[in-house]
Short mmCIF file of C-alpha atoms and ligand atoms in Angstrom, two decimals:
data_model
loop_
_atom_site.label_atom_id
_atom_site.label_comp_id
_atom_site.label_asym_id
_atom_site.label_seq_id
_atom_site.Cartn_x
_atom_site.Cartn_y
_atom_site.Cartn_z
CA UNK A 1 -72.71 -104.70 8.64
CA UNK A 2 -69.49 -105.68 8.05
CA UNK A 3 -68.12 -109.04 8.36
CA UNK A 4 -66.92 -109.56 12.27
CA UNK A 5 -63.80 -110.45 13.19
CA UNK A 6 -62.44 -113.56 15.41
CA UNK A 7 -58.97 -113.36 16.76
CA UNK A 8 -59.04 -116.61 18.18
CA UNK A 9 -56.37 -117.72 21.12
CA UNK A 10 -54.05 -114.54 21.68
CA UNK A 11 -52.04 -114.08 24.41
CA UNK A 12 -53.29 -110.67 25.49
CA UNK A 13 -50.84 -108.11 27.12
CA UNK A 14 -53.63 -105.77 28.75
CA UNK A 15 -54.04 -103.35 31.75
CA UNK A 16 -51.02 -105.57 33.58
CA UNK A 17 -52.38 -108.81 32.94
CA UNK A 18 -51.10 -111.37 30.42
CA UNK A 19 -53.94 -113.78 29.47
CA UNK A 20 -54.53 -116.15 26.34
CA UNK A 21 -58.67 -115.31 24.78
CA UNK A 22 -60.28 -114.77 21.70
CA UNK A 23 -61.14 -110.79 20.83
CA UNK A 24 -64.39 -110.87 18.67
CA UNK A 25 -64.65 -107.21 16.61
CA UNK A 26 -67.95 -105.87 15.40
CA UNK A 27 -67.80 -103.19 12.80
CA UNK A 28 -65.50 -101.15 14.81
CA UNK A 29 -65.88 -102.24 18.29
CA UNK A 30 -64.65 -104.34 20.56
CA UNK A 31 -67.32 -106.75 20.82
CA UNK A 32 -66.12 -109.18 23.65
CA UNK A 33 -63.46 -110.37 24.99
CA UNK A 34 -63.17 -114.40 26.05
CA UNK A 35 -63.97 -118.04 24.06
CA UNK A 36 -65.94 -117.75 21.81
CA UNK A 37 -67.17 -120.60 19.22
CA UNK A 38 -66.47 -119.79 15.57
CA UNK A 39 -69.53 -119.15 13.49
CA UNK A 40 -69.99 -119.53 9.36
CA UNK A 41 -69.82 -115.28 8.99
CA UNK A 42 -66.65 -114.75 10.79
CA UNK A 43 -63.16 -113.98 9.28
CA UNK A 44 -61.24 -115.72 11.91
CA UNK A 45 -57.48 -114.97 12.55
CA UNK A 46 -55.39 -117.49 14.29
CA UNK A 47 -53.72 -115.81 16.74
CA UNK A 48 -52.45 -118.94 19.12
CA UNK A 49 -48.34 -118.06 20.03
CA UNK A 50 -48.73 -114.39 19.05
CA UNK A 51 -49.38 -111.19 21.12
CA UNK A 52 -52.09 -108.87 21.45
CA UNK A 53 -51.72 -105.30 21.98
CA UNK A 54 -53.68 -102.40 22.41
CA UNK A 55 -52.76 -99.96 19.01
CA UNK A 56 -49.94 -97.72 20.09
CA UNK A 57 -50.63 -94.73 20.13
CA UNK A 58 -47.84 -92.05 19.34
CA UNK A 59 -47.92 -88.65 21.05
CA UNK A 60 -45.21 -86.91 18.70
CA UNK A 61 -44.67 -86.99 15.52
CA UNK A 62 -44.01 -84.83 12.31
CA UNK A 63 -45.05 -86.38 8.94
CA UNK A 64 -44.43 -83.13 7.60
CA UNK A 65 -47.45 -82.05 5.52
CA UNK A 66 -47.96 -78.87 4.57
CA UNK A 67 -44.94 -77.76 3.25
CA UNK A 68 -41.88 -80.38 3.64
CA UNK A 69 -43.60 -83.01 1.17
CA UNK A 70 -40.17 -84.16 -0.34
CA UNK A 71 -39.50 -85.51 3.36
CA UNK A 72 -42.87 -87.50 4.15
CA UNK A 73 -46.53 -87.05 4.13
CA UNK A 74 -49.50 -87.92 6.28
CA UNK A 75 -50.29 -90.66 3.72
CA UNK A 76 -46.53 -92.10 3.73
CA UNK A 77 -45.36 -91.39 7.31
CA UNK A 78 -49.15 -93.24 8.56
CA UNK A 79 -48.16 -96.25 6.36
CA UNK A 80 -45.06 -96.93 7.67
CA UNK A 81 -46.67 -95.56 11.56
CA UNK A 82 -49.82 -98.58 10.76
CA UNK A 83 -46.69 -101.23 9.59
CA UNK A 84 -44.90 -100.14 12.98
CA UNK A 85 -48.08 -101.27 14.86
CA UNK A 86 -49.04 -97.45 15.77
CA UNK A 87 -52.92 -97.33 15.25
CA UNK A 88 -53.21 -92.83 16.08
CA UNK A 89 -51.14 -90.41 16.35
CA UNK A 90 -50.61 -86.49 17.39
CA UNK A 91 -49.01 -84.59 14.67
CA UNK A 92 -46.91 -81.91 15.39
CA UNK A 93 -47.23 -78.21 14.20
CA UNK A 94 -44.17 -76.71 12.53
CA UNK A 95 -45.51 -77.94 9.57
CA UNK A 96 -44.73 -75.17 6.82
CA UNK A 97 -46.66 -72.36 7.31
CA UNK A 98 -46.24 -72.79 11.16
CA UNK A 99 -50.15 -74.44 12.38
CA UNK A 100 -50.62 -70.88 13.95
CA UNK A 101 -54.30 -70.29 13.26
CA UNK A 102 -57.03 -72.40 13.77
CA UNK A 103 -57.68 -72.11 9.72
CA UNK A 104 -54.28 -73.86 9.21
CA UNK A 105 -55.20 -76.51 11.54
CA UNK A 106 -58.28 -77.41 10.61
CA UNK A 107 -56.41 -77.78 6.53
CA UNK A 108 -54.08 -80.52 8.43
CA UNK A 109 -57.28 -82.45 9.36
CA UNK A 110 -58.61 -82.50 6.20
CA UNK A 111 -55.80 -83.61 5.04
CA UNK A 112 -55.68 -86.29 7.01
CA UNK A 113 -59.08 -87.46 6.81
CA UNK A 114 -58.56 -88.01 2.75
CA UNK A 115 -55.15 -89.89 3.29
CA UNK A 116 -54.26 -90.90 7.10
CA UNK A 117 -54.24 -94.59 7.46
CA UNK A 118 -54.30 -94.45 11.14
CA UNK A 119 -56.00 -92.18 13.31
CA UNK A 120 -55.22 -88.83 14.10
CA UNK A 121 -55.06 -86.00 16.05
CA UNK A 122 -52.76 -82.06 15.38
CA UNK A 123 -51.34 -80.27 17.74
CA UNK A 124 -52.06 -76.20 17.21
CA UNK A 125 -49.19 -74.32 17.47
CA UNK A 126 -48.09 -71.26 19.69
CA UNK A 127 -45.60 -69.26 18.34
CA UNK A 128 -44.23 -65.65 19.61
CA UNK A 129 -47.72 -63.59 18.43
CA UNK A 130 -50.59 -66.04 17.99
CA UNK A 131 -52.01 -66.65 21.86
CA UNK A 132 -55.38 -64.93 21.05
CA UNK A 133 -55.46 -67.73 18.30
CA UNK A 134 -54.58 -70.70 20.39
CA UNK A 135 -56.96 -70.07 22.90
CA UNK A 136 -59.62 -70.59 20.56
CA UNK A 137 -58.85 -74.28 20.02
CA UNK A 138 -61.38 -77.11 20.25
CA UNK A 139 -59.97 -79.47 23.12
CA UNK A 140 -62.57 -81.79 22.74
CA UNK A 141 -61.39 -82.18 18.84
CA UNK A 142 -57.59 -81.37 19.30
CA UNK A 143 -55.27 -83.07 21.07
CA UNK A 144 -53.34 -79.47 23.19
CA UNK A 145 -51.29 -76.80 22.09
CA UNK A 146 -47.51 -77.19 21.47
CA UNK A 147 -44.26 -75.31 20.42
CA UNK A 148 -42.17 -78.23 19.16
CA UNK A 149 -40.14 -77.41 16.01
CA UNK A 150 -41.55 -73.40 16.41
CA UNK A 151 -39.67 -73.32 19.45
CA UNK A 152 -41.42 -69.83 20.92
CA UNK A 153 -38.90 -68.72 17.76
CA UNK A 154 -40.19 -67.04 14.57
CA UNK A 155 -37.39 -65.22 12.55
CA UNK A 156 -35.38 -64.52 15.24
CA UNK A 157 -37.81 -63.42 17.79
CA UNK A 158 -37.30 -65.19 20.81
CA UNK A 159 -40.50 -65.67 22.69
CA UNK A 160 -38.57 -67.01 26.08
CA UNK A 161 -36.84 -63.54 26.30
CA UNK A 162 -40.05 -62.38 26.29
CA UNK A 163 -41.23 -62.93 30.04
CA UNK A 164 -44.57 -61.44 29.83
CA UNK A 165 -45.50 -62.87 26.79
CA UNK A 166 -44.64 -66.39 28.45
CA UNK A 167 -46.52 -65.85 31.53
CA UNK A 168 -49.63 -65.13 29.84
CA UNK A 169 -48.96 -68.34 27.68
CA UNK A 170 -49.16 -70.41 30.46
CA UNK A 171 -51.67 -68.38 31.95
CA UNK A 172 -54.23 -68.42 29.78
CA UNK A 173 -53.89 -71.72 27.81
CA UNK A 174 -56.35 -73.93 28.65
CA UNK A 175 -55.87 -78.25 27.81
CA UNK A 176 -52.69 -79.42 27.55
CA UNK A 177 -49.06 -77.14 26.72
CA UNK A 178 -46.47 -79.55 25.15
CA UNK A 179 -43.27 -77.36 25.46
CA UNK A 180 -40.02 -78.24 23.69
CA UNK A 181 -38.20 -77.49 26.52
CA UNK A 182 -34.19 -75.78 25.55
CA UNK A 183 -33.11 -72.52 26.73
CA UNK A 184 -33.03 -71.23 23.43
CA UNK A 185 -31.13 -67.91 23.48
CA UNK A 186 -28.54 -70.34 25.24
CA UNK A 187 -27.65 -72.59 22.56
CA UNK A 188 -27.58 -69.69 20.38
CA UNK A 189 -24.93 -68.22 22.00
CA UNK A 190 -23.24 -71.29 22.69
CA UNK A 191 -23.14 -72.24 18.90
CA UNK A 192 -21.68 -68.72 18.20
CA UNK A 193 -18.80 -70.00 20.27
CA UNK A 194 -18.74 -73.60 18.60
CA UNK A 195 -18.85 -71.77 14.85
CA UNK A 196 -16.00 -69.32 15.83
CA UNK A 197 -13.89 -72.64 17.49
CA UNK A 198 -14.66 -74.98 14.04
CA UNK A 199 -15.13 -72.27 11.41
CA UNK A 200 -18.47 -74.16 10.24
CA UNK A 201 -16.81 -77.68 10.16
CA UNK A 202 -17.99 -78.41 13.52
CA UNK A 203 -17.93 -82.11 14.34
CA UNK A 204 -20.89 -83.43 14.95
CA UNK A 205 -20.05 -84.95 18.46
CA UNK A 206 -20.41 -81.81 19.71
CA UNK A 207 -23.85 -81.27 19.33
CA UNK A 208 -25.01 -82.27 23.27
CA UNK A 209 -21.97 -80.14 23.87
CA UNK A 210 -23.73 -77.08 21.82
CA UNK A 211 -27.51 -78.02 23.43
CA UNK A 212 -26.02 -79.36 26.52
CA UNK A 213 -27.90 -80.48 29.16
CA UNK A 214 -27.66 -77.83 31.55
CA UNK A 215 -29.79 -75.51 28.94
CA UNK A 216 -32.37 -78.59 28.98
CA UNK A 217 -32.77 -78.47 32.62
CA UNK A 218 -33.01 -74.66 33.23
CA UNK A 219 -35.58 -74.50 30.55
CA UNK A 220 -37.36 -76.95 32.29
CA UNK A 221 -37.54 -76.06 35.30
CA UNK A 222 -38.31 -72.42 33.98
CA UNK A 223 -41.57 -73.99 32.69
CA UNK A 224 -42.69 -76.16 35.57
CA UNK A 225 -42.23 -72.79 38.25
CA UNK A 226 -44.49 -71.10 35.38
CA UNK A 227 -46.89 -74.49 35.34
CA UNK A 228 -47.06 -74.52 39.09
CA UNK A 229 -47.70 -70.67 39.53
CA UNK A 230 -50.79 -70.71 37.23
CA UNK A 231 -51.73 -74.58 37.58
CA UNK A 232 -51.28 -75.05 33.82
CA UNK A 233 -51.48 -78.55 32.36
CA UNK A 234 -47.81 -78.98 31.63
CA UNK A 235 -46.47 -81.68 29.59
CA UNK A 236 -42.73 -81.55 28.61
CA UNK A 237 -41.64 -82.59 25.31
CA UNK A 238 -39.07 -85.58 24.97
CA UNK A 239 -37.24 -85.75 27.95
CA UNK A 240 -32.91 -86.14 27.22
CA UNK A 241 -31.20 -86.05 30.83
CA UNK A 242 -31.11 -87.50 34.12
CA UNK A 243 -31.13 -84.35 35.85
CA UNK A 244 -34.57 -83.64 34.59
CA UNK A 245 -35.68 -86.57 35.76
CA UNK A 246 -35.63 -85.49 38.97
CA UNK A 247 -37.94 -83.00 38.66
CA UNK A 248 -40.78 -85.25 37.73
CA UNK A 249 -43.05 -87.31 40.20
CA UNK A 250 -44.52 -90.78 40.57
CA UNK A 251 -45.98 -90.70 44.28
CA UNK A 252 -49.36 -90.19 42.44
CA UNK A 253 -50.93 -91.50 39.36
CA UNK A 254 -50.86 -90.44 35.77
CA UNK A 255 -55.08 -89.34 36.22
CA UNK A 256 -53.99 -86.69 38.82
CA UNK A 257 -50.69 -85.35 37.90
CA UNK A 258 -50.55 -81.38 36.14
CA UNK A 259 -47.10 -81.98 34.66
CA UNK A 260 -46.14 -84.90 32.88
CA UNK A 261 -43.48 -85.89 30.45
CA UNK A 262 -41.96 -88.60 27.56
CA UNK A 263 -39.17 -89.91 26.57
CA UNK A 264 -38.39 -91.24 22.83
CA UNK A 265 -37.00 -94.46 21.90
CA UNK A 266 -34.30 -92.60 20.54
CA UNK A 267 -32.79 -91.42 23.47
CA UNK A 268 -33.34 -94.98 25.14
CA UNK A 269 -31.27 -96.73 22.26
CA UNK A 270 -28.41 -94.46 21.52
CA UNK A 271 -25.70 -92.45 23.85
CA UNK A 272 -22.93 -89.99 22.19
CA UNK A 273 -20.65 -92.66 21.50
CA UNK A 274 -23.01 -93.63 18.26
CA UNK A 275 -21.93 -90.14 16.76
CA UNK A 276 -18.56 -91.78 15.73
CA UNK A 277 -20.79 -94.63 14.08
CA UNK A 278 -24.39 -92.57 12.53
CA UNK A 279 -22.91 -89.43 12.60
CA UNK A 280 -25.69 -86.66 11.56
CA UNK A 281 -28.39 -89.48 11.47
CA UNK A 282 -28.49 -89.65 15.27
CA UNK A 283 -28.80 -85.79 15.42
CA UNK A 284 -31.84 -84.99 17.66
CA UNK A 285 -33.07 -82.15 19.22
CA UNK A 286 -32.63 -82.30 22.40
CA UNK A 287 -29.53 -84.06 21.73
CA UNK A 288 -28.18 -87.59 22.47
CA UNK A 289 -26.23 -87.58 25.55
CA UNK A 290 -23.84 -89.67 27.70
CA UNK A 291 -24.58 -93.17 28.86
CA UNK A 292 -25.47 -91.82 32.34
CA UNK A 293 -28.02 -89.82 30.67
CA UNK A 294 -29.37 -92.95 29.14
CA UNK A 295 -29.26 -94.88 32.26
CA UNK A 296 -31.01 -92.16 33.89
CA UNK A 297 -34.21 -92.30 31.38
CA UNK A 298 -34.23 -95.70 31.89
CA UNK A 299 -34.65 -95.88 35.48
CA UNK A 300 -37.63 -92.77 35.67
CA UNK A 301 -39.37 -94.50 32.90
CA UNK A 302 -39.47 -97.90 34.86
CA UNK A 303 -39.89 -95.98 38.18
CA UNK A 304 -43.20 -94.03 36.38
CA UNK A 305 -41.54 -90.00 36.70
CA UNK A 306 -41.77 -90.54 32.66
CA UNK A 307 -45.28 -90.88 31.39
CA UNK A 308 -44.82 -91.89 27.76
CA UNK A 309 -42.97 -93.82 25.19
CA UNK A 310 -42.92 -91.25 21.76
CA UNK A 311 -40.90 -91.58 18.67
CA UNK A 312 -40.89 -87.84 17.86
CA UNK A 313 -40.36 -89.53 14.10
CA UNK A 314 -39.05 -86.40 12.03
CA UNK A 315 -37.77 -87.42 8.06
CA UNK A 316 -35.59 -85.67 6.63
CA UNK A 317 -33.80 -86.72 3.09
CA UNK A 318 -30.56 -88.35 3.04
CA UNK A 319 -29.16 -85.31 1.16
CA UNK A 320 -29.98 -83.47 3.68
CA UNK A 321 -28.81 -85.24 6.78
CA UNK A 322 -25.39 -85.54 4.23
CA UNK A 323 -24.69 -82.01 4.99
CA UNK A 324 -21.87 -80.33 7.76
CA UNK A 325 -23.15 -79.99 10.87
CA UNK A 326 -24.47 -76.45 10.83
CA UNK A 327 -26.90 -77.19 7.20
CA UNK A 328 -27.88 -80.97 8.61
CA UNK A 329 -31.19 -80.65 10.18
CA UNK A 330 -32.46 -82.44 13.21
CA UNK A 331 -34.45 -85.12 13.63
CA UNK A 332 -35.21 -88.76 11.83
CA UNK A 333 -37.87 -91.18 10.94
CA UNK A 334 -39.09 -93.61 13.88
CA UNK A 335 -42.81 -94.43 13.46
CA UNK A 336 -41.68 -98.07 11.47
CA UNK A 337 -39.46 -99.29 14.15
CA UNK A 338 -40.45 -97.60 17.47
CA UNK A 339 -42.73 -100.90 18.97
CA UNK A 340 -39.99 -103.33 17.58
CA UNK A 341 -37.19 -101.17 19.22
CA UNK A 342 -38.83 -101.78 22.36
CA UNK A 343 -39.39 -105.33 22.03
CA UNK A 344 -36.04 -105.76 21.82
CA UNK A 345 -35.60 -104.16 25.01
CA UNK A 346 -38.29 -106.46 26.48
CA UNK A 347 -35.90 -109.57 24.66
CA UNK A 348 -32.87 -108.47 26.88
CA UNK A 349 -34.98 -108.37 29.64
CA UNK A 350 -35.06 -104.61 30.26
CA UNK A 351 -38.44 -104.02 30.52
CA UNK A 352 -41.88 -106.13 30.55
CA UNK A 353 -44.43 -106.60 28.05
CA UNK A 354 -47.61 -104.89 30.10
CA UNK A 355 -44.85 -101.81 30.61
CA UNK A 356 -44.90 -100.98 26.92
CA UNK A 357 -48.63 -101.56 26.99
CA UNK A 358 -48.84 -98.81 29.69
CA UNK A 359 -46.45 -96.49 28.33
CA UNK A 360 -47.12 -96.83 24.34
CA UNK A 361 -51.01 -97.80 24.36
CA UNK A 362 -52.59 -97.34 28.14
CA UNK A 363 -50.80 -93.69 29.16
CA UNK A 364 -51.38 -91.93 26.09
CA UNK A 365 -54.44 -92.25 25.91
CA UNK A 366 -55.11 -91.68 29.69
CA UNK A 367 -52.74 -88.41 29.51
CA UNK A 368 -54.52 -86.97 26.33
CA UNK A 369 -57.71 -87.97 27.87
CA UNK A 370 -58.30 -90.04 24.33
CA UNK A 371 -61.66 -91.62 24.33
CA UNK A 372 -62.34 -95.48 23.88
CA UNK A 373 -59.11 -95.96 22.93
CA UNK A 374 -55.63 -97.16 24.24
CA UNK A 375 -57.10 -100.58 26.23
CA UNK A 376 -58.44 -103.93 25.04
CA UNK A 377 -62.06 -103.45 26.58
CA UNK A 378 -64.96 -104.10 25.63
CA UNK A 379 -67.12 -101.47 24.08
CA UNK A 380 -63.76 -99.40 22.85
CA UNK A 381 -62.63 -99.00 19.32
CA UNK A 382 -60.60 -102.01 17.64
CA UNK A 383 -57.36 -100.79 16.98
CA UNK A 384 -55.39 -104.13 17.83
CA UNK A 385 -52.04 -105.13 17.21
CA UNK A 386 -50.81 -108.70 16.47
CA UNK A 387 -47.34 -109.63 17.18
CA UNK A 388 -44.80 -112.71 16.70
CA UNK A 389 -42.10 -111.79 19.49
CA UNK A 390 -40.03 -114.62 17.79
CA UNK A 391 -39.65 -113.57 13.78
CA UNK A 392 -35.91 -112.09 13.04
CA UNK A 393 -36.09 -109.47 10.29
CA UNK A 394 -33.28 -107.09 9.72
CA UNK A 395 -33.70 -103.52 9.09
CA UNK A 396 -32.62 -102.64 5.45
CA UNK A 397 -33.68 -100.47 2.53
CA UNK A 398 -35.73 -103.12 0.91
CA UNK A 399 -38.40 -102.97 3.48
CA UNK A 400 -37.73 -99.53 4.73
CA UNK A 401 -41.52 -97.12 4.22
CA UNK A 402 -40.58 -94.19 5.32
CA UNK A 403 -40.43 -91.62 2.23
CA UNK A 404 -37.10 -90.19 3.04
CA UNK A 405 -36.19 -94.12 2.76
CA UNK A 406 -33.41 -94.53 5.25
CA UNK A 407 -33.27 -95.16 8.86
CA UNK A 408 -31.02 -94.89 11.68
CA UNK A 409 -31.84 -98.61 12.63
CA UNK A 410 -30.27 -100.02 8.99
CA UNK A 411 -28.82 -103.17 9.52
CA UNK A 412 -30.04 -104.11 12.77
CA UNK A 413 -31.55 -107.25 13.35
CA UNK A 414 -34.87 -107.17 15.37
CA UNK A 415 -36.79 -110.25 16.74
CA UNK A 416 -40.04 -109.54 16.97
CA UNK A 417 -42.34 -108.57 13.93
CA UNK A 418 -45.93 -106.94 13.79
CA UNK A 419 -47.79 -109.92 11.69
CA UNK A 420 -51.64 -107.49 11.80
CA UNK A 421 -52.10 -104.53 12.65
CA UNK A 422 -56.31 -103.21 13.00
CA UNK A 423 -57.43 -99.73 13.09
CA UNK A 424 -61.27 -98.93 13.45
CA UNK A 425 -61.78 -102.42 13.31
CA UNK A 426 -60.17 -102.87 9.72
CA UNK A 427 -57.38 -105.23 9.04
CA UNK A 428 -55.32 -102.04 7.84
CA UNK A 429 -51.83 -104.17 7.48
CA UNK A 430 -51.63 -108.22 7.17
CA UNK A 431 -48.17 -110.07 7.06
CA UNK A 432 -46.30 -107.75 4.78
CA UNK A 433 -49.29 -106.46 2.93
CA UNK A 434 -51.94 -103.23 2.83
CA UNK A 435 -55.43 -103.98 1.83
CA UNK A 436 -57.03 -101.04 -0.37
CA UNK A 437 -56.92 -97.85 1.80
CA UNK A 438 -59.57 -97.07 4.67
CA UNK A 439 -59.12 -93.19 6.29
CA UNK A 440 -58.04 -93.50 10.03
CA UNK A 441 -60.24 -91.53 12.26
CA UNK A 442 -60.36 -87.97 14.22
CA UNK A 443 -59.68 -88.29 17.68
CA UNK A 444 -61.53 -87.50 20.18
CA UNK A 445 -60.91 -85.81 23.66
CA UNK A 446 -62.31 -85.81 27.49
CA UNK A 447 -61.64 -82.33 28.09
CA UNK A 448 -58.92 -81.32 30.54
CA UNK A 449 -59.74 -80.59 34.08
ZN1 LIG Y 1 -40.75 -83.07 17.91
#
């Protein structure tokens, strides 16, 4: 057996409640939960002034292994993701080759299981020809089906033009279908019109003006009348407008609703007058919009019509974000900074403590149907979080993890700082420093009604 684990006196933020205990861990359980004396055999972590959280647990992200190595890599991106205070994860699948077979996704796992510091779960991808594939995957061993980054687009074959194809997609997929929802044939043919306005040097404050947000919401609302004719479990990829908001509910909870949705801390932070600032590094897809936009995500993620906080954390190399507008890919690294981002938010009183619980630790794992995790309760895997809500560090490329090495966040200052962060049980990250490697874990799944 290993050697347990007292934190003694946290103040624990916890299914609502805010309450000072001690959290004893055996091997990788949550033993108890209340005062308990210190024996001679525990390793006992003063915890008194700091904050315990559940793990977060991130529901999109690309760490970009297979195939886009020289941008991150499951054993990078979890690093920083473990440093960032996010104990699992759901990987994304336009990893290179596309995850469109159940051979391909089953390679990302095992990957993962030899270099993942936090736990893990990959989405399998659908793509314009691959349903008969998709429908084949595990749910109770992976965490839904998704077309983020694939887009229902491979070389030019536009699987939202194709309206039969699409029916029988949500038809027949069973679990959850996270859909990146943008009209694309739209934005095509809006860039065409951008291109022939800029010849190529098109400024890069146009980009919500290229994806604008009418193409978000008529691709969303495309998907829910699909969701809600054949009672698929919809979830809708990072949410970017206020109009879509609308379209989402919160007269009934999380367990019972068939469409949900997320926003990223992204599109909670910045509004399109950063472009003049960060430029390309605040290009997202779906793009950054107005200040009304922002406002709007705001008030449906503190209202409950948003489910989840994600980061959709997507590297890219400097070089590469360097480029015009048309070469400069979309997308940037998140998984360090996400929690702290939102702590900050919870500093200028914008949102409470037990709300980033629920949306970050709680939801997720209620949406996914994730078992024993996301909650501090007894009997549920230890992945903990320890936080000092009053520890000023400034973002900067000295303590920067990502792989690409940059972030948007560079040179801000944030209060709060993740002091431990423990995943299975296993102090994974202490004060600054990573104790010899220990493989997160496969997550597991309640199957979908
Ligand atoms: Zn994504």
């Amino acid at each position: 057996m290993k050697i347990p684990i007292l934190i003694k006196n946290a103040t624990i933020i916890n299914e609502g409640k805010i309450f000072v205990a001690d959290v004893l861990i055996e091997d990788e359980i949550i033993k108890g939960i209340g005062n308990f004396p210190i024996a001679s055999d525990y390793k006992v972590i003063d915890a008194k002034g700091k904050y315990l959280f559940p793990g977060i647990i991130d529901a999109h992200v690309h760490f970009r292994q297979p195939g886009f190595t020289n941008k991150g890599n499951i054993e990078t991106e979890s690093k920083a993701a473990i440093a960032g205070g996010i104990t699992s994860y759901l990987e994304m699948p336009n990893t290179s080759p596309n995850v469109l077979t159940q051979f391909l996704l089953e390679q990302k796992f095992e990957y993962a299981a030899k270099s993942s510091f936090a736990n893990y779960s990959f989405f399998m991808g659908i793509g314009s020809n691959n349903l008969h594939m998709a429908v084949r995957t595990d749910l109770k061993n992976v965490c839904g089906i998704s077309d983020d980054g694939i887009n229902f687009q491979i070389s030019g074959n536009l699987i939202s033009e194709k309206a039969e194809y699409l029916e029988k997609v949500f038809s027949e997929c069973k679990g959850i279908l996270a859909i990146h929802s943008e009209d694309d044939p739209m934005i095509e043919r809006n860039s065409k019109l951008f291109k022939e306005k800029y010849n190529e040097q098109i400024p890069v404050e146009c980009h919500p003006l290229i994806r604008t947000e009418e193409y978000c919401l008529i691709a969303t609302k495309k998907a829910i009348v699909l969701a809600e004719k054949y009672n698929t479990r919809l979830h809708i990829l990072h949410l970017s407008t206020a109009k879509e908001t609308e379209l989402f509910r919160n007269d009934i909870p999380l367990s019972e609703k068939k469409i949900t949705t997320e926003v990223c801390i992204h599109h909670l932070w910045f509004c399109d007058d950063d472009y003049k600032t960060l430029g390309a590094k605040i290009k997202w897809n779906p793009a950054i919009k107005t200040k009304a936009d922002r406002d709007g995500l705001w008030k449906a993620l503190l209202d409950d019509r948003i489910d989840l906080i994600v980061t959709d954390h997507a590297p890219h190399t400097i070089e590469e974000k360097g480029g015009h507008y048309l070469k400069c890919p979309s997308g940037a690294p998140m998984v360090q900074h996400s929690l702290i981002a939102m702590l900050e938010f919870y500093h200028q009183g914008k949102i409470t403590l037990e709300k980033i619980a629920e949306k970050m630790c709680h939801n997720p794992a209620l949406l996914y149907k994730i078992i024993n995790r996301g909650f501090i309760r007894e009997g549920y895997c230890a992945d903990l979080i320890l936080i000092d809500l009053n520890s000023p560090n400034t973002v900067s490329k000295d303590n920067i993890l990502y792989k690409c090495g940059w972030s948007p966040f560079e040179g801000q200052t944030f209060q709060s700082k993740i002091t431990h962060t423990f995943v299975n049980g296993n102090l994974v990250y202490g004060n600054g420093n990573f104790p010899p490697f220990i493989p997160g874990q496969r997550l597991t799944f309640y199957t979908q009604k």
